[in-house]
XYZ file of C-alpha atoms in Angstrom:
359
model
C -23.290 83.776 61.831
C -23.782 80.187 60.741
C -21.964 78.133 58.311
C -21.338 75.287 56.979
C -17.433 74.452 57.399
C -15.251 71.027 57.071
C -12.756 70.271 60.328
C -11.726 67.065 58.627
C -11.354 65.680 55.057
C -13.820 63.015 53.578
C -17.554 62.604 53.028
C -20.185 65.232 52.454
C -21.068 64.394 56.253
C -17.640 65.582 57.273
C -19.611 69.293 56.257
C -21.325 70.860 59.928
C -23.082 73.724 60.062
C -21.741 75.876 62.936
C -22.088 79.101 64.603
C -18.626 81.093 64.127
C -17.518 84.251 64.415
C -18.872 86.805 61.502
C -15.820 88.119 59.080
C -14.968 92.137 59.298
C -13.549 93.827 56.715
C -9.987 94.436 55.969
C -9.041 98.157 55.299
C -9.270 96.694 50.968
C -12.207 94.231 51.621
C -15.925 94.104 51.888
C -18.316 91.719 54.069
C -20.992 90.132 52.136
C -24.207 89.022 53.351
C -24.778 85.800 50.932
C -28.090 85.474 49.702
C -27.660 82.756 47.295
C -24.903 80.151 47.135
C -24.285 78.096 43.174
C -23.070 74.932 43.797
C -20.082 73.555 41.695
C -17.829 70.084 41.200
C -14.629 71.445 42.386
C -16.645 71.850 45.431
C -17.393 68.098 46.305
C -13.592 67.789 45.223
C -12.905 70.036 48.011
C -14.870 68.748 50.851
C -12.325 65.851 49.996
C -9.281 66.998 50.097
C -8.717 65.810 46.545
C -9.162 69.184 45.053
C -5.756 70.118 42.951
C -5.004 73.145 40.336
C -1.503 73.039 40.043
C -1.221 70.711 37.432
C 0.385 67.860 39.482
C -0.520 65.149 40.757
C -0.464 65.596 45.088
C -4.142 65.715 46.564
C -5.490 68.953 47.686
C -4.489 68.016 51.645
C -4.000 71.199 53.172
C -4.588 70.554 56.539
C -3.290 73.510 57.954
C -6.037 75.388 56.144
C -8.557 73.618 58.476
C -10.855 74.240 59.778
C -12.500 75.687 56.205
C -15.857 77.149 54.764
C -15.800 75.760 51.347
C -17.810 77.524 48.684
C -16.390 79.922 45.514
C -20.006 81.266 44.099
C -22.079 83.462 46.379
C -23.940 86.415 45.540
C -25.917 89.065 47.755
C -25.204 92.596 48.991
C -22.340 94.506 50.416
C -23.090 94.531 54.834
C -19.346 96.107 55.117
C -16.823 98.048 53.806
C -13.088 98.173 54.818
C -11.476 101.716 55.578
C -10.343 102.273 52.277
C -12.518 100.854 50.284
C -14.416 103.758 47.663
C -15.721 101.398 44.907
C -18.415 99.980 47.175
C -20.833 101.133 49.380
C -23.052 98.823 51.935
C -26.374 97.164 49.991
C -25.055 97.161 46.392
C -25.715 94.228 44.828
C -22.782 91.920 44.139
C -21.591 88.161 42.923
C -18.032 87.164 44.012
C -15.654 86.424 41.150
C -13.163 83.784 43.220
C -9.878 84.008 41.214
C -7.853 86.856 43.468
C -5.444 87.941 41.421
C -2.264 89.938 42.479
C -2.732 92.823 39.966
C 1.041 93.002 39.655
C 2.992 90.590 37.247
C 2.730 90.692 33.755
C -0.313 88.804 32.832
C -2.444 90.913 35.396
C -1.037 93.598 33.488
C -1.706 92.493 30.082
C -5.258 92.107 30.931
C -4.954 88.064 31.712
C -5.806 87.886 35.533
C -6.919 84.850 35.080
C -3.659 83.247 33.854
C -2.017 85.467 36.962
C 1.298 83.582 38.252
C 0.311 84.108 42.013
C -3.169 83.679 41.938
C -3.129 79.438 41.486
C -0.505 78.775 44.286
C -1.752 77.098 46.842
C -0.289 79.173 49.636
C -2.193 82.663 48.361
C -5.849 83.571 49.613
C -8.301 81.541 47.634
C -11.587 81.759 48.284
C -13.364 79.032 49.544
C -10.073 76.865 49.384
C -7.684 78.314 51.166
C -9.940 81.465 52.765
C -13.685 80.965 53.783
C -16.108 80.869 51.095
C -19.740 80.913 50.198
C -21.261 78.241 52.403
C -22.191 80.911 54.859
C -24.036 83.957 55.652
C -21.133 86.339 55.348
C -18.169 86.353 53.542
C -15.231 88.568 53.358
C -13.670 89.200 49.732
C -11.388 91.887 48.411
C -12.977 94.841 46.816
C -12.057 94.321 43.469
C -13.236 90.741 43.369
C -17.142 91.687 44.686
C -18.963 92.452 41.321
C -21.771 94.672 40.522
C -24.824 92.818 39.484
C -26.856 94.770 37.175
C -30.648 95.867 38.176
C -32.949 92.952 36.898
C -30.776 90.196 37.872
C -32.083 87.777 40.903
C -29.351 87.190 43.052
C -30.027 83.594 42.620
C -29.532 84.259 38.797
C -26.613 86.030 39.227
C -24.887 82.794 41.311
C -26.253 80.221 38.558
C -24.122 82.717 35.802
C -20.878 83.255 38.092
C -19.062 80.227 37.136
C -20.596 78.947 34.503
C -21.084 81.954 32.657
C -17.282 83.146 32.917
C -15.880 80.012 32.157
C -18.355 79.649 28.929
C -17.725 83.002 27.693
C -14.119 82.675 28.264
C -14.014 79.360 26.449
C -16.017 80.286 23.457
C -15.254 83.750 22.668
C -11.705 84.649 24.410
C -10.341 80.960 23.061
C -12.245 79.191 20.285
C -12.888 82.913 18.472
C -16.394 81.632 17.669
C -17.826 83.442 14.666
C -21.638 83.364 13.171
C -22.418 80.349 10.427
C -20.280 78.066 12.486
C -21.252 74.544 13.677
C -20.497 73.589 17.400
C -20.205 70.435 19.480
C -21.399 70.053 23.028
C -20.587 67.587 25.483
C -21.413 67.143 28.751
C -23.901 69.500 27.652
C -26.091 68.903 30.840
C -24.151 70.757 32.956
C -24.213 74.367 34.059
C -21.230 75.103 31.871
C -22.832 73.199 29.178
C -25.891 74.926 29.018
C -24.907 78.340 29.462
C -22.047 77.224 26.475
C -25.281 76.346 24.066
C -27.104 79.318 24.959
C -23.834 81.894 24.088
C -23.096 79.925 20.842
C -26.866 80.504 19.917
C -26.197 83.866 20.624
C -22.929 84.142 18.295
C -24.704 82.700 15.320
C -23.798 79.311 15.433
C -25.032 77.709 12.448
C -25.835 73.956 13.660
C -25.519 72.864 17.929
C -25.308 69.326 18.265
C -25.338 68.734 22.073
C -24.479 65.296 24.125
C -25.997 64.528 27.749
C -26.679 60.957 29.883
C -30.157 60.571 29.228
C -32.971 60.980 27.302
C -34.496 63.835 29.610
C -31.697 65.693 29.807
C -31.555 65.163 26.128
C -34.824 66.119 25.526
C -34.401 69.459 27.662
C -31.005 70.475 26.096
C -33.690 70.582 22.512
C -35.942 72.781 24.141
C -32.666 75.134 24.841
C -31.509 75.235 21.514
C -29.595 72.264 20.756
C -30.230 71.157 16.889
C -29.514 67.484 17.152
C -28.539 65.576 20.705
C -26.716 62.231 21.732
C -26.571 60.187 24.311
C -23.262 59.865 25.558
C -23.986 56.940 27.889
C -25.365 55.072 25.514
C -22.592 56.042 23.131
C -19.602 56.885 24.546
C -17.315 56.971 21.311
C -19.886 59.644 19.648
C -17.593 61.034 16.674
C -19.607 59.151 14.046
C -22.983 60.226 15.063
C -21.824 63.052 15.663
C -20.372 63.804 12.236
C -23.684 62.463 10.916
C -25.583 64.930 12.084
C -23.976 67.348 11.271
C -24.503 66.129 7.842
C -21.601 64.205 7.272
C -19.110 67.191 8.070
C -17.163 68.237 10.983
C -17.056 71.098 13.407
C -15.582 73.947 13.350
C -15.573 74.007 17.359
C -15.835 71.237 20.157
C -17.087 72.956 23.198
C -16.118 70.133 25.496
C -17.001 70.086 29.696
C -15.554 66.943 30.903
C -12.661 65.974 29.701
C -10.601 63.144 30.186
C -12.510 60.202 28.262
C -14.241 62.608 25.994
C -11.169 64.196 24.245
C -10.674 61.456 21.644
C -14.055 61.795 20.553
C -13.803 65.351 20.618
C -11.027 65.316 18.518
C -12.521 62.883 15.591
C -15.221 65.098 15.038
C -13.769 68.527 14.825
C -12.901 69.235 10.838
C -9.549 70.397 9.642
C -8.351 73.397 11.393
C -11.115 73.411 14.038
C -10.977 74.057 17.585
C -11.644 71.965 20.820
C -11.626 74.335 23.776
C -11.574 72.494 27.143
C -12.247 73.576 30.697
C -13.020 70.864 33.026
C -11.222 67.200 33.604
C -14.168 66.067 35.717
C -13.600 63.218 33.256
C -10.610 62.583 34.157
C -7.480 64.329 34.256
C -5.562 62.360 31.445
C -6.610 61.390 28.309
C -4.851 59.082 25.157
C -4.844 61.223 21.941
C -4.206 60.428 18.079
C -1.444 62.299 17.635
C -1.677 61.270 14.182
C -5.083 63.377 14.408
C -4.103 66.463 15.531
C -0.877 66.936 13.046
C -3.105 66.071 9.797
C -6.010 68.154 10.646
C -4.043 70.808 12.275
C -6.657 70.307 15.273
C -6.063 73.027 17.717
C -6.613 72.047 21.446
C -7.182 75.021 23.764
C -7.552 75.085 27.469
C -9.390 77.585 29.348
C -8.755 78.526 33.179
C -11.668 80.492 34.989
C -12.359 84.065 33.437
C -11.925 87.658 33.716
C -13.906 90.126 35.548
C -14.949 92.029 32.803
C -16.035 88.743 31.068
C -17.844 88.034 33.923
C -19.474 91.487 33.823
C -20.475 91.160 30.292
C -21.925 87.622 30.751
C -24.212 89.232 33.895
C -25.123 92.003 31.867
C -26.709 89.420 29.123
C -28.559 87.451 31.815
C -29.765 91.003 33.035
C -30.994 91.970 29.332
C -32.746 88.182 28.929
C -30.335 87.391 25.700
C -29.106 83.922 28.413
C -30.462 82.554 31.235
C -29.688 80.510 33.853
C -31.180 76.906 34.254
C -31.723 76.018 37.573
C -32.232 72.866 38.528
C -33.580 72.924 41.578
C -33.091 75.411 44.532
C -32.406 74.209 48.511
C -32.792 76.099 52.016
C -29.233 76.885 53.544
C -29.783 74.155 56.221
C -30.029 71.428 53.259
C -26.733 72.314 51.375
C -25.255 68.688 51.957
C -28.530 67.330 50.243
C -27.600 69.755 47.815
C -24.407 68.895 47.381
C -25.385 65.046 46.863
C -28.096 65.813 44.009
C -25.018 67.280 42.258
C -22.246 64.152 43.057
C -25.143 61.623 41.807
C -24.845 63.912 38.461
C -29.251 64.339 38.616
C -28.530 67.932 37.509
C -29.684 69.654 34.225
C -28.089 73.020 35.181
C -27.467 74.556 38.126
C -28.409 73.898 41.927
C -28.257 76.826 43.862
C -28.995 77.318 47.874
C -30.398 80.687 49.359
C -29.859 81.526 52.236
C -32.512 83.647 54.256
């Protein structure tokens, strides 16, 4: 099979696509024949070697990992099933949900795989980190983790919601509790997270969406999505004021924020007392200074949010499949220009999501 794989650390030209050997199932597993492949940050972060989810501060270097397919979002249909699998069967339809969880310690139990205390550790299976991804024409994942998509979803669709779709639903409904009538805050609403973020606090009843992007276009777009008032965050970096101001002078119950890092201070002077920021991403940057001050006299709550569940993920699939979201794709690339693709997203040109098929 072909695939695009990374024998050494460093630029996007570091990626070469290769003929290798095509992955057969474990007696748990199934073999998926990729159709379409979603692009994400961590990705670029990967291809690296400065990819890191333990919370400390040591690169991603795992050489010994090498070489690697990179890739955690591919969907397309079951070509193999291991000897014991019974949940699948060859040519369902499926998306890969890349958090493999152990199913044993007490989070997994509770029903919080996604906070599971063997899943994040850098010498498990990950795929597309530590275990061949999506940047291929097969892939092997465990049963469990290959996910129905539901009839009416393009596989293409159903890779533009994987991510982005989990990690929004899990953000706004599993952390900030949205509720109808209540006014929400955006940023980095360009992005895939972002925009599938808007679209389920539209959903929920949110009563006023201000959104903020790095340009006018991608302003102008986020309007025609459903955002009630927009700001240009290049333009105005410290956007608590405008923000506040349109929102007619109040603050927000919620701050739905993507990047992190230089935004959180803003963030936080524009959420009202008692409301919510809910963070995901520190593509912004992975510290931030805070008003301490801030958070203690508006009893500001600041939530993080890791990844999703599977039934999340199910749910959010389930509303692309029955039109209430949809994905935004940005543009869509041949499997033999993934490193293109890859470069469209590191020059941040996306509104969205940029997703490779692969014939």
């Amino acid at each position: 099979m072909r695939a695009w794989r990374v024998h050494e650390f460093g630029p996007l030209d570091n990626l070469r696509l290769e003929d290798i050997p095509r992955p057969e199932p474990g007696p748990n597993d199934v073999v998926i024949r990729i159709r379409s492949i979603g692009l994400n940050s961590s990705e670029l972060q990967i291809v690296r070697g400065m990819y890191e989810n333990d919370g400390m501060d040591t690169p991603f270097k795992w050489d010994s990992h090498l070489p690697r397919v990179p890739g955690i979002e591919g969907a397309g249909e079951v070509a193999a099933v291991g000897s014991d699998v019974t949940s699948h069967k060859v040519g369902d339809r499926v998306t890969v949900s890349y958090w493999f969880c152990c199913g044993e310690c007490d989070l997994c139990r509770s029903g919080i795989e996604n906070m599971c205390s063997q899943a994040a550790h850098f010498d498990t299976i990950q795929f597309g980190r530590t275990a061949d991804g999506a940047y291929a024409e097969y892939a092997r994942v465990p049963a469990p983790y290959a996910v129905p998509i539901p009839d009416g979803l393009a596989f293409q669709d159903a890779a533009a919601l994987t991510v982005a779709g989990g990690t929004a639903a899990n953000m706004l409904f599993a952390h900030a509790d949205i509720r109808a009538d209540e006014t929400v805050l955006v940023t980095g609403a360009a992005s895939n997270i972002g925009v599938i973020g808007l679209q389920l606090a539209k959903m929920a009843g949110a009563r006023r969406i201000v959104a903020t992007a790095g340009s006018d276009e991608k302003l102008r777009k986020l309007e025609q999505l459903g955002a009630d008032a927009t700001i240009n965050h290049t333009e105005t970096p410290d956007f608590a004021e405008r923000a506040i101001e349109l929102n007619g002078g109040e603050g927000f119950d919620i701050v739905y924020d993507v990047p992190g890092g230089s935004t959180i201070s803003p963030a936080l002077h524009s959420v009202k007392p008692r409301g919510r920021i809910v963070l995901a991403g520190y593509m912004g940057g992975k510290t931030a200074e805070i008003n301490l001050v801030r958070i203690i006299i508006f009893e500001a709550r600041i939530l993080g949010s890791a990844s999703w569940t599977r039934p999340t993920l199910s749910w959010v699939l389930d509303l692309g499949a029955r039109k209430r979201i949809r994905p935004v794709i940005d543009t869509v690339y041949d499997f033999e220009q993934l490193p293109e693709a890859l470069g469209r997203l590191e020059r941040r040109e996306v509104f969205g999501k940029v997703i490779v098929n692969v014939d």
